[in-house]
Coordinates of N, CA, C and O in Angstrom, one line a residue:
M16 N -25.6 -6.0 -38.7 CA -24.2 -5.9 -38.3 C -24.2 -5.4 -36.8 O -24.7 -4.3 -36.5
G17 N -23.7 -6.2 -35.9 CA -23.7 -5.8 -34.5 C -22.3 -5.2 -34.2 O -21.3 -5.7 -34.6
V18 N -22.3 -4.2 -33.4 CA -21.1 -3.6 -32.9 C -20.9 -3.9 -31.4 O -21.8 -3.7 -30.6
Y19 N -19.7 -4.4 -31.1 CA -19.4 -4.8 -29.7 C -18.3 -3.9 -29.2 O -17.2 -3.8 -29.8
G20 N -18.6 -3.2 -28.1 CA -17.5 -2.4 -27.5 C -16.8 -3.2 -26.4 O -17.4 -3.8 -25.6
I21 N -15.5 -3.1 -26.5 CA -14.7 -3.9 -25.5 C -13.7 -3.0 -24.8 O -12.9 -2.3 -25.4
D22 N -13.8 -3.1 -23.4 CA -12.8 -2.5 -22.6 C -11.8 -3.5 -22.1 O -12.2 -4.4 -21.3
L23 N -10.6 -3.5 -22.6 CA -9.6 -4.5 -22.3 C -8.9 -4.2 -21.0 O -8.6 -3.1 -20.6
S24 N -8.5 -5.3 -20.3 CA -7.6 -5.2 -19.2 C -6.8 -6.5 -19.2 O -7.0 -7.4 -20.0
K25 N -5.9 -6.7 -18.2 CA -5.0 -7.8 -18.2 C -5.7 -9.1 -18.0 O -5.5 -10.1 -18.7
E26 N -6.6 -9.2 -17.0 CA -7.2 -10.4 -16.6 C -8.5 -10.7 -17.4 O -8.9 -11.8 -17.6
K27 N -9.3 -9.6 -17.8 CA -10.6 -9.8 -18.3 C -10.9 -8.6 -19.3 O -10.1 -7.7 -19.3
F28 N -12.0 -8.7 -20.0 CA -12.5 -7.6 -20.7 C -14.0 -7.5 -20.6 O -14.7 -8.5 -20.6
D29 N -14.5 -6.3 -20.5 CA -15.9 -6.0 -20.5 C -16.4 -5.8 -21.9 O -15.8 -5.1 -22.7
V30 N -17.6 -6.3 -22.2 CA -18.2 -6.2 -23.5 C -19.5 -5.6 -23.4 O -20.3 -5.9 -22.5
S31 N -19.8 -4.6 -24.3 CA -21.1 -4.0 -24.4 C -21.7 -4.2 -25.8 O -21.0 -4.0 -26.8
F32 N -22.9 -4.7 -25.9 CA -23.5 -5.0 -27.2 C -25.1 -4.8 -27.1 O -25.6 -4.8 -26.0
L33 N -25.7 -4.8 -28.2 CA -27.2 -4.8 -28.3 C -27.7 -6.2 -28.7 O -27.1 -6.8 -29.6
D34 N -28.7 -6.7 -28.0 CA -29.3 -7.9 -28.3 C -30.8 -7.7 -28.4 O -31.4 -7.4 -27.4
A35 N -31.3 -7.8 -29.6 CA -32.7 -7.5 -29.8 C -33.1 -6.1 -29.3 O -34.2 -5.9 -28.7
G36 N -32.2 -5.2 -29.6 CA -32.5 -3.8 -29.2 C -32.2 -3.5 -27.7 O -32.4 -2.3 -27.3
K37 N -31.8 -4.4 -26.9 CA -31.6 -4.2 -25.5 C -30.1 -4.2 -25.2 O -29.3 -5.0 -25.8
E38 N -29.7 -3.3 -24.4 CA -28.3 -3.2 -23.9 C -27.9 -4.4 -23.1 O -28.6 -4.7 -22.1
K39 N -26.8 -5.0 -23.5 CA -26.3 -6.2 -22.8 C -24.9 -6.0 -22.4 O -24.1 -5.3 -23.1
K40 N -24.5 -6.6 -21.3 CA -23.1 -6.6 -20.9 C -22.6 -8.0 -20.7 O -23.3 -8.9 -20.3
K41 N -21.3 -8.2 -20.8 CA -20.7 -9.5 -20.6 C -19.2 -9.3 -20.2 O -18.6 -8.3 -20.6
I42 N -18.8 -10.1 -19.3 CA -17.4 -10.1 -18.9 C -16.7 -11.4 -19.4 O -17.2 -12.5 -19.2
V43 N -15.6 -11.2 -20.1 CA -14.9 -12.4 -20.7 C -13.5 -12.4 -20.2 O -12.8 -11.4 -20.1
R44 N -13.0 -13.6 -19.8 CA -11.6 -13.8 -19.3 C -10.7 -13.5 -20.5 O -10.9 -14.0 -21.6
N45 N -9.6 -12.8 -20.2 CA -8.7 -12.5 -21.3 C -7.6 -13.6 -21.4 O -6.4 -13.4 -21.1
N46 N -8.1 -14.7 -21.8 CA -7.2 -15.9 -22.0 C -7.7 -16.6 -23.2 O -8.8 -16.3 -23.7
F47 N -7.0 -17.6 -23.7 CA -7.3 -18.3 -24.9 C -8.7 -18.9 -24.9 O -9.5 -18.7 -25.8
K48 N -9.0 -19.7 -23.8 CA -10.3 -20.4 -23.7 C -11.4 -19.4 -23.6 O -12.4 -19.5 -24.3
G49 N -11.3 -18.3 -22.8 CA -12.4 -17.3 -22.7 C -12.7 -16.6 -24.0 O -13.8 -16.4 -24.3
I50 N -11.6 -16.2 -24.6 CA -11.8 -15.5 -25.9 C -12.4 -16.4 -27.0 O -13.3 -15.9 -27.7
C51 N -11.9 -17.6 -27.1 CA -12.5 -18.5 -28.1 C -14.0 -18.8 -27.8 O -14.8 -18.8 -28.8
N52 N -14.3 -19.0 -26.6 CA -15.8 -19.2 -26.3 C -16.6 -18.0 -26.7 O -17.7 -18.1 -27.2
F53 N -16.1 -16.8 -26.4 CA -16.7 -15.6 -26.7 C -16.9 -15.4 -28.3 O -18.0 -15.1 -28.8
L54 N -15.8 -15.6 -29.0 CA -15.8 -15.4 -30.5 C -16.7 -16.4 -31.1 O -17.4 -16.1 -32.2
R55 N -16.9 -17.6 -30.6 CA -17.7 -18.7 -31.2 C -19.2 -18.2 -31.2 O -20.0 -18.7 -32.0
Q56 N -19.6 -17.4 -30.2 CA -21.0 -16.9 -30.0 C -21.3 -15.8 -30.9 O -22.5 -15.4 -31.1
L57 N -20.4 -15.2 -31.6 CA -20.6 -14.0 -32.4 C -21.1 -14.3 -33.8 O -20.8 -15.4 -34.4
E58 N -21.8 -13.3 -34.4 CA -22.3 -13.5 -35.7 C -21.1 -13.1 -36.7 O -20.2 -12.4 -36.3
D59 N -21.2 -13.6 -37.9 CA -20.1 -13.4 -38.8 C -19.9 -12.0 -39.2 O -18.7 -11.6 -39.5
D60 N -20.9 -11.2 -39.3 CA -20.8 -9.8 -39.8 C -20.6 -8.8 -38.7 O -20.8 -7.6 -38.9
C61 N -20.3 -9.2 -37.5 CA -20.2 -8.3 -36.4 C -18.8 -7.5 -36.4 O -17.9 -8.0 -37.1
I62 N -18.7 -6.5 -35.7 CA -17.5 -5.7 -35.6 C -17.2 -5.5 -34.1 O -18.1 -5.1 -33.3
L63 N -16.0 -5.8 -33.8 CA -15.5 -5.5 -32.4 C -14.7 -4.3 -32.4 O -13.9 -4.0 -33.3
V64 N -14.9 -3.4 -31.4 CA -14.2 -2.2 -31.3 C -13.6 -2.1 -29.9 O -14.4 -2.3 -28.9
A65 N -12.3 -2.0 -29.8 CA -11.7 -2.0 -28.5 C -10.7 -0.8 -28.4 O -10.2 -0.3 -29.4
E66 N -10.5 -0.3 -27.2 CA -9.5 0.7 -26.9 C -8.1 0.1 -27.0 O -7.9 -1.0 -26.4
H67 N -7.2 0.8 -27.7 CA -5.9 0.2 -27.9 C -5.2 0.4 -26.5 O -4.9 1.5 -26.1
T68 N -4.8 -0.7 -25.9 CA -4.2 -0.7 -24.6 C -2.9 -1.4 -24.6 O -2.5 -2.0 -23.6
G69 N -2.2 -1.5 -25.7 CA -0.9 -2.1 -25.7 C -1.1 -3.6 -25.9 O -1.9 -4.1 -26.7
S70 N -0.4 -4.4 -25.1 CA -0.3 -5.8 -25.3 C -1.5 -6.6 -24.8 O -1.7 -7.8 -25.1
Y71 N -2.4 -6.0 -24.0 CA -3.6 -6.7 -23.5 C -4.5 -7.2 -24.6 O -5.2 -8.2 -24.4
G72 N -4.5 -6.6 -25.7 CA -5.4 -7.0 -26.8 C -4.7 -7.9 -27.9 O -5.4 -8.3 -28.8
N73 N -3.5 -8.2 -27.7 CA -2.8 -9.0 -28.8 C -3.4 -10.4 -29.0 O -3.6 -10.7 -30.2
L74 N -3.8 -11.1 -28.0 CA -4.4 -12.4 -28.2 C -5.8 -12.3 -28.8 O -6.1 -13.0 -29.7
L75 N -6.5 -11.3 -28.4 CA -7.9 -11.0 -29.0 C -7.7 -10.7 -30.5 O -8.5 -11.3 -31.3
V76 N -6.8 -9.9 -30.8 CA -6.6 -9.5 -32.3 C -6.2 -10.8 -33.1 O -6.8 -11.0 -34.1
H77 N -5.3 -11.5 -32.5 CA -4.9 -12.7 -33.2 C -6.0 -13.7 -33.4 O -6.2 -14.3 -34.5
L78 N -6.8 -14.0 -32.4 CA -7.9 -14.9 -32.5 C -9.0 -14.4 -33.4 O -9.7 -15.2 -34.1
C79 N -9.3 -13.1 -33.3 CA -10.3 -12.5 -34.3 C -9.9 -12.8 -35.7 O -10.7 -13.1 -36.6
Y80 N -8.6 -12.6 -36.0 CA -8.1 -12.8 -37.3 C -8.3 -14.3 -37.7 O -8.7 -14.6 -38.8
Q81 N -8.0 -15.2 -36.8 CA -8.2 -16.6 -37.0 C -9.7 -17.0 -37.3 O -10.0 -17.8 -38.1
Y82 N -10.6 -16.3 -36.6 CA -12.0 -16.6 -36.7 C -12.7 -15.8 -37.8 O -13.8 -15.9 -38.1
G83 N -11.9 -14.9 -38.4 CA -12.5 -14.1 -39.5 C -13.4 -13.0 -39.0 O -14.3 -12.5 -39.7
I84 N -13.2 -12.5 -37.8 CA -14.0 -11.4 -37.2 C -13.2 -10.1 -37.3 O -12.0 -10.1 -36.9
K85 N -13.9 -9.0 -37.7 CA -13.2 -7.7 -37.8 C -13.1 -7.1 -36.4 O -14.1 -7.1 -35.6
I86 N -11.9 -6.6 -36.1 CA -11.7 -5.8 -34.9 C -10.9 -4.6 -35.1 O -10.0 -4.6 -35.9
A87 N -11.4 -3.5 -34.5 CA -10.7 -2.2 -34.7 C -10.2 -1.8 -33.3 O -10.9 -1.9 -32.3
L88 N -8.9 -1.4 -33.3 CA -8.3 -0.9 -32.0 C -8.3 0.7 -32.2 O -7.7 1.2 -33.1
V89 N -8.9 1.4 -31.3 CA -9.0 2.8 -31.3 C -8.3 3.4 -30.2 O -8.4 2.9 -29.0
S90 N -7.7 4.6 -30.4 CA -7.1 5.3 -29.3 C -8.1 5.8 -28.3 O -9.2 6.2 -28.6
G91 N -7.7 5.8 -27.0 CA -8.6 6.3 -25.9 C -8.9 7.8 -26.1 O -10.0 8.2 -25.8
Y92 N -7.9 8.5 -26.7 CA -8.1 9.9 -26.9 C -9.3 10.1 -27.9 O -10.1 11.0 -27.7
S93 N -9.3 9.4 -29.0 CA -10.3 9.5 -30.0 C -11.7 9.2 -29.4 O -12.7 9.9 -29.7
I94 N -11.8 8.2 -28.6 CA -13.1 7.8 -28.0 C -13.5 8.9 -27.0 O -14.7 9.3 -27.1
K95 N -12.6 9.3 -26.2 CA -13.0 10.3 -25.2 C -13.5 11.6 -25.8 O -14.5 12.2 -25.4
H96 N -12.8 12.1 -26.8 CA -13.1 13.4 -27.4 C -14.2 13.3 -28.4 O -14.8 14.3 -28.8
S97 N -14.6 12.1 -28.8 CA -15.7 12.0 -29.8 C -17.1 12.1 -29.1 O -18.1 12.4 -29.7
L98 N -17.1 11.8 -27.8 CA -18.4 11.7 -27.1 C -18.7 12.9 -26.2 O -19.7 12.9 -25.6
G99 N -17.8 13.8 -26.2 CA -18.0 15.0 -25.4 C -17.8 14.7 -23.9 O -17.3 13.7 -23.5
L100 N -18.3 15.6 -23.1 CA -18.2 15.4 -21.6 C -19.0 14.3 -21.1 O -20.2 14.1 -21.4
Q101 N -18.3 13.4 -20.4 CA -18.9 12.2 -19.9 C -18.7 12.1 -18.4 O -17.6 12.4 -17.9
R102 N -19.6 11.6 -17.6 CA -19.4 11.4 -16.2 C -19.4 10.0 -15.9 O -20.0 9.1 -16.5
G103 N -18.6 9.7 -14.8 CA -18.5 8.3 -14.4 C -17.5 7.5 -15.1 O -17.2 7.8 -16.3
K104 N -16.9 6.6 -14.4 CA -15.8 5.8 -15.0 C -15.9 4.4 -14.4 O -15.8 4.2 -13.2
S105 N -16.1 3.4 -15.2 CA -16.1 2.0 -14.8 C -15.9 1.2 -16.1 O -16.0 1.7 -17.2
D106 N -15.5 0.0 -16.0 CA -15.2 -0.9 -17.1 C -16.4 -1.0 -18.0 O -16.3 -1.0 -19.2
S107 N -17.6 -1.2 -17.4 CA -18.8 -1.5 -18.2 C -19.2 -0.2 -18.9 O -19.7 -0.2 -20.1
K108 N -19.0 1.0 -18.3 CA -19.3 2.3 -18.9 C -18.4 2.5 -20.1 O -18.8 3.0 -21.1
D109 N -17.1 2.2 -19.8 CA -16.1 2.4 -20.9 C -16.5 1.5 -22.1 O -16.4 1.9 -23.2
A110 N -16.9 0.2 -21.9 CA -17.3 -0.7 -23.0 C -18.5 -0.1 -23.7 O -18.5 -0.1 -25.0
Y111 N -19.4 0.5 -23.0 CA -20.6 1.1 -23.6 C -20.1 2.3 -24.5 O -20.6 2.4 -25.6
R112 N -19.3 3.1 -24.0 CA -18.8 4.3 -24.7 C -18.0 3.9 -26.0 O -18.1 4.5 -27.0
I113 N -17.2 2.8 -25.8 CA -16.5 2.3 -27.0 C -17.4 1.8 -28.0 O -17.2 2.0 -29.2
R114 N -18.5 1.1 -27.6 CA -19.5 0.6 -28.6 C -20.2 1.7 -29.3 O -20.4 1.7 -30.5
K115 N -20.5 2.8 -28.5 CA -21.2 4.0 -29.1 C -20.3 4.6 -30.2 O -20.7 5.0 -31.2
Y116 N -19.0 4.7 -29.8 CA -18.0 5.2 -30.8 C -18.0 4.4 -32.0 O -18.0 4.9 -33.2
G117 N -18.0 3.0 -31.9 CA -17.9 2.1 -33.0 C -19.2 2.3 -33.9 O -19.1 2.2 -35.1
E118 N -20.3 2.4 -33.3 CA -21.6 2.6 -34.0 C -21.5 3.9 -34.8 O -22.0 4.0 -36.0
R119 N -21.1 5.0 -34.1 CA -21.1 6.3 -34.7 C -20.1 6.4 -35.9 O -20.3 7.1 -36.9
F120 N -18.9 5.8 -35.7 CA -17.8 5.9 -36.7 C -17.5 4.6 -37.5 O -16.4 4.4 -37.9
A121 N -18.5 3.8 -37.6 CA -18.3 2.4 -38.2 C -17.7 2.5 -39.6 O -16.8 1.7 -39.9
E122 N -18.0 3.5 -40.4 CA -17.5 3.6 -41.7 C -16.0 4.0 -41.7 O -15.3 3.8 -42.7
E123 N -15.5 4.6 -40.7 CA -14.2 5.2 -40.6 C -13.2 4.2 -39.8 O -12.0 4.6 -39.7
L124 N -13.7 3.1 -39.3 CA -12.8 2.3 -38.5 C -11.8 1.6 -39.3 O -12.0 1.2 -40.5
R125 N -10.6 1.4 -38.8 CA -9.5 0.7 -39.4 C -9.3 -0.6 -38.7 O -9.1 -0.6 -37.5
F126 N -9.4 -1.7 -39.4 CA -9.4 -3.0 -38.7 C -8.0 -3.5 -38.6 O -7.1 -3.3 -39.4
A127 N -7.8 -4.1 -37.4 CA -6.4 -4.6 -37.0 C -6.2 -6.0 -37.6 O -7.1 -6.8 -37.7
E128 N -4.9 -6.3 -37.8 CA -4.5 -7.6 -38.1 C -3.3 -7.9 -37.2 O -2.6 -7.0 -36.8
P129 N -3.1 -9.2 -36.9 CA -2.0 -9.5 -36.0 C -0.7 -9.1 -36.6 O -0.5 -9.2 -37.9
K130 N 0.2 -8.7 -35.8 CA 1.6 -8.3 -36.3 C 2.4 -9.6 -36.6 O 2.1 -10.6 -36.0
S131 N 3.3 -9.4 -37.5 CA 4.1 -10.6 -37.8 C 5.0 -10.9 -36.6 O 5.2 -10.1 -35.7
E132 N 5.5 -12.2 -36.6 CA 6.3 -12.6 -35.5 C 7.6 -11.8 -35.3 O 8.0 -11.5 -34.2
S133 N 8.2 -11.4 -36.4 CA 9.4 -10.6 -36.3 C 9.1 -9.2 -35.7 O 9.9 -8.7 -34.9
I134 N 8.0 -8.6 -36.0 CA 7.6 -7.3 -35.4 C 7.4 -7.5 -34.0 O 7.8 -6.7 -33.1
K135 N 6.6 -8.5 -33.6 CA 6.4 -8.8 -32.2 C 7.7 -9.0 -31.4 O 7.9 -8.4 -30.3
E136 N 8.6 -9.7 -32.0 CA 9.9 -10.0 -31.3 C 10.7 -8.7 -31.2 O 11.3 -8.4 -30.1
L137 N 10.7 -7.9 -32.2 CA 11.4 -6.6 -32.1 C 10.8 -5.7 -31.1 O 11.6 -5.1 -30.3
K138 N 9.5 -5.7 -30.9 CA 8.9 -4.8 -29.9 C 9.3 -5.4 -28.5 O 9.5 -4.6 -27.6
E139 N 9.2 -6.7 -28.3 CA 9.6 -7.3 -27.0 C 11.1 -7.0 -26.7 O 11.4 -6.6 -25.6
L140 N 11.9 -7.1 -27.7 CA 13.4 -6.8 -27.5 C 13.6 -5.3 -27.2 O 14.4 -5.0 -26.3
Y141 N 12.8 -4.4 -27.8 CA 13.0 -3.0 -27.5 C 12.5 -2.7 -26.1 O 13.2 -1.9 -25.4
T142 N 11.4 -3.3 -25.7 CA 10.9 -3.1 -24.3 C 11.9 -3.6 -23.3 O 12.2 -3.0 -22.3
L143 N 12.5 -4.8 -23.6 CA 13.5 -5.3 -22.7 C 14.7 -4.4 -22.6 O 15.2 -4.2 -21.5
R144 N 15.1 -3.9 -23.8 CA 16.3 -3.0 -23.8 C 16.0 -1.7 -22.9 O 16.8 -1.3 -22.2
E145 N 14.8 -1.2 -23.0 CA 14.4 0.0 -22.2 C 14.4 -0.3 -20.8 O 14.9 0.5 -20.0
Q146 N 13.9 -1.5 -20.4 CA 13.9 -1.9 -19.0 C 15.4 -2.1 -18.5 O 15.7 -1.6 -17.4
L147 N 16.2 -2.7 -19.3 CA 17.6 -2.9 -18.8 C 18.3 -1.6 -18.7 O 19.1 -1.4 -17.8
S148 N 18.1 -0.7 -19.6 CA 18.7 0.6 -19.6 C 18.3 1.4 -18.3 O 19.2 2.0 -17.7
K149 N 17.0 1.3 -18.0 CA 16.6 2.0 -16.7 C 17.2 1.4 -15.5 O 17.6 2.0 -14.6
N150 N 17.3 0.0 -15.5 CA 17.9 -0.7 -14.4 C 19.4 -0.3 -14.3 O 19.9 -0.1 -13.2
R151 N 20.1 -0.2 -15.4 CA 21.5 0.1 -15.4 C 21.7 1.5 -14.8 O 22.6 1.7 -13.9
T152 N 20.9 2.5 -15.2 CA 21.0 3.8 -14.7 C 20.7 3.8 -13.2 O 21.5 4.5 -12.5
S153 N 19.7 3.1 -12.8 CA 19.4 3.0 -11.3 C 20.6 2.5 -10.6 O 21.0 3.0 -9.5
L154 N 21.2 1.4 -11.1 CA 22.4 0.8 -10.4 C 23.6 1.7 -10.4 O 24.3 1.8 -9.3
L155 N 23.8 2.4 -11.5 CA 24.9 3.3 -11.5 C 24.7 4.5 -10.5 O 25.7 4.9 -9.8
L156 N 23.5 5.0 -10.5 CA 23.2 6.1 -9.5 C 23.4 5.6 -8.1 O 23.9 6.4 -7.2
G157 N 22.9 4.4 -7.8 CA 23.1 3.8 -6.5 C 24.5 3.7 -6.1 O 24.9 3.9 -5.0
K158 N 25.3 3.2 -7.1 CA 26.8 3.0 -6.8 C 27.4 4.4 -6.5 O 28.2 4.5 -5.6
K159 N 27.1 5.4 -7.3 CA 27.7 6.7 -7.1 C 27.2 7.3 -5.7 O 28.0 7.8 -5.0
A160 N 26.0 7.1 -5.3 CA 25.5 7.5 -4.0 C 26.2 6.8 -2.9 O 26.6 7.5 -1.9
R161 N 26.5 5.5 -3.1 CA 27.2 4.8 -2.0 C 28.7 5.3 -1.9 O 29.2 5.4 -0.8
M162 N 29.3 5.6 -3.1 CA 30.7 6.1 -3.0 C 30.7 7.5 -2.4 O 31.6 7.7 -1.6
D163 N 29.8 8.3 -2.7 CA 29.7 9.6 -2.0 C 29.5 9.5 -0.5 O 30.1 10.2 0.2
L164 N 28.7 8.6 -0.1 CA 28.4 8.3 1.3 C 29.7 7.8 2.0 O 30.0 8.3 3.1
Q165 N 30.4 6.9 1.3 CA 31.7 6.4 1.9 C 32.7 7.5 2.0 O 33.4 7.6 3.0
Q166 N 32.8 8.4 1.0 CA 33.7 9.5 1.0 C 33.4 10.4 2.2 O 34.3 10.8 2.9
K167 N 32.1 10.8 2.4 CA 31.7 11.7 3.4 C 31.9 11.0 4.8 O 32.3 11.7 5.8
S168 N 31.7 9.7 4.9 CA 31.9 9.0 6.1 C 33.4 9.0 6.5 O 33.8 9.2 7.6
G169 N 34.3 8.9 5.5 CA 35.7 8.9 5.7 C 36.1 10.3 6.2 O 37.0 10.4 7.1
Q170 N 35.5 11.4 5.6 CA 35.9 12.7 6.0 C 35.4 12.9 7.5 O 36.1 13.6 8.3
L171 N 34.2 12.4 7.8 CA 33.7 12.5 9.2 C 34.7 11.8 10.2 O 34.9 12.3 11.2
D172 N 35.2 10.6 9.8 CA 36.1 9.9 10.6 C 37.4 10.7 10.9 O 37.9 10.8 12.0
K173 N 37.9 11.3 9.8 CA 39.1 12.2 10.0 C 38.8 13.4 10.9 O 39.6 13.7 11.8
S174 N 37.7 14.0 10.7 CA 37.3 15.2 11.5 C 37.1 14.7 13.0 O 37.6 15.4 13.9
H175 N 36.5 13.6 13.1 CA 36.3 13.1 14.5 C 37.6 12.8 15.2 O 37.8 13.0 16.3
A176 N 38.6 12.1 14.4 CA 39.9 11.8 15.0 C 40.7 13.1 15.3 O 41.4 13.1 16.3
A177 N 40.5 14.1 14.5 CA 41.3 15.3 14.7 C 40.8 16.0 16.0 O 41.5 16.7 16.7
I178 N 39.5 15.9 16.3 CA 38.9 16.5 17.4 C 39.4 15.8 18.7 O 39.7 16.5 19.7
F179 N 39.5 14.5 18.7 CA 39.8 13.8 19.9 C 41.3 13.5 19.8 O 42.1 13.1 20.4

């Protein structure tokens, strides 16, 4: 059973794994074609471990489910605190640390499955609602600031007229 550590990002993900006992690294494009090519190369009994980074891993989780490959999404907090003090930060080092976490806690990993379409839609709608709410607040505060500015400008004009 091989454990693959994956550091996800929007455009790509870094992978750390052992091949014949040697540390290997790979960079995979985070798109349909890149992920499918990567998953086709894996053994059936392997385990993928990735840091949970929100929506960046949704396609990977969905395709792993389609290919029958186990994938666990782990919180960054759990990974960071399981390994103690670590120096250095890069995508490849993060992938290595995620793999080490997966090897150490393989028995305790919870494997992810894709969310149902209705749950995905609800999450997207909730995110949109939050964004719209923030935009509304920003617009209302901007309108209030403009009204205050106009009021002060009017007072200045009256004061100026009274002086002259």
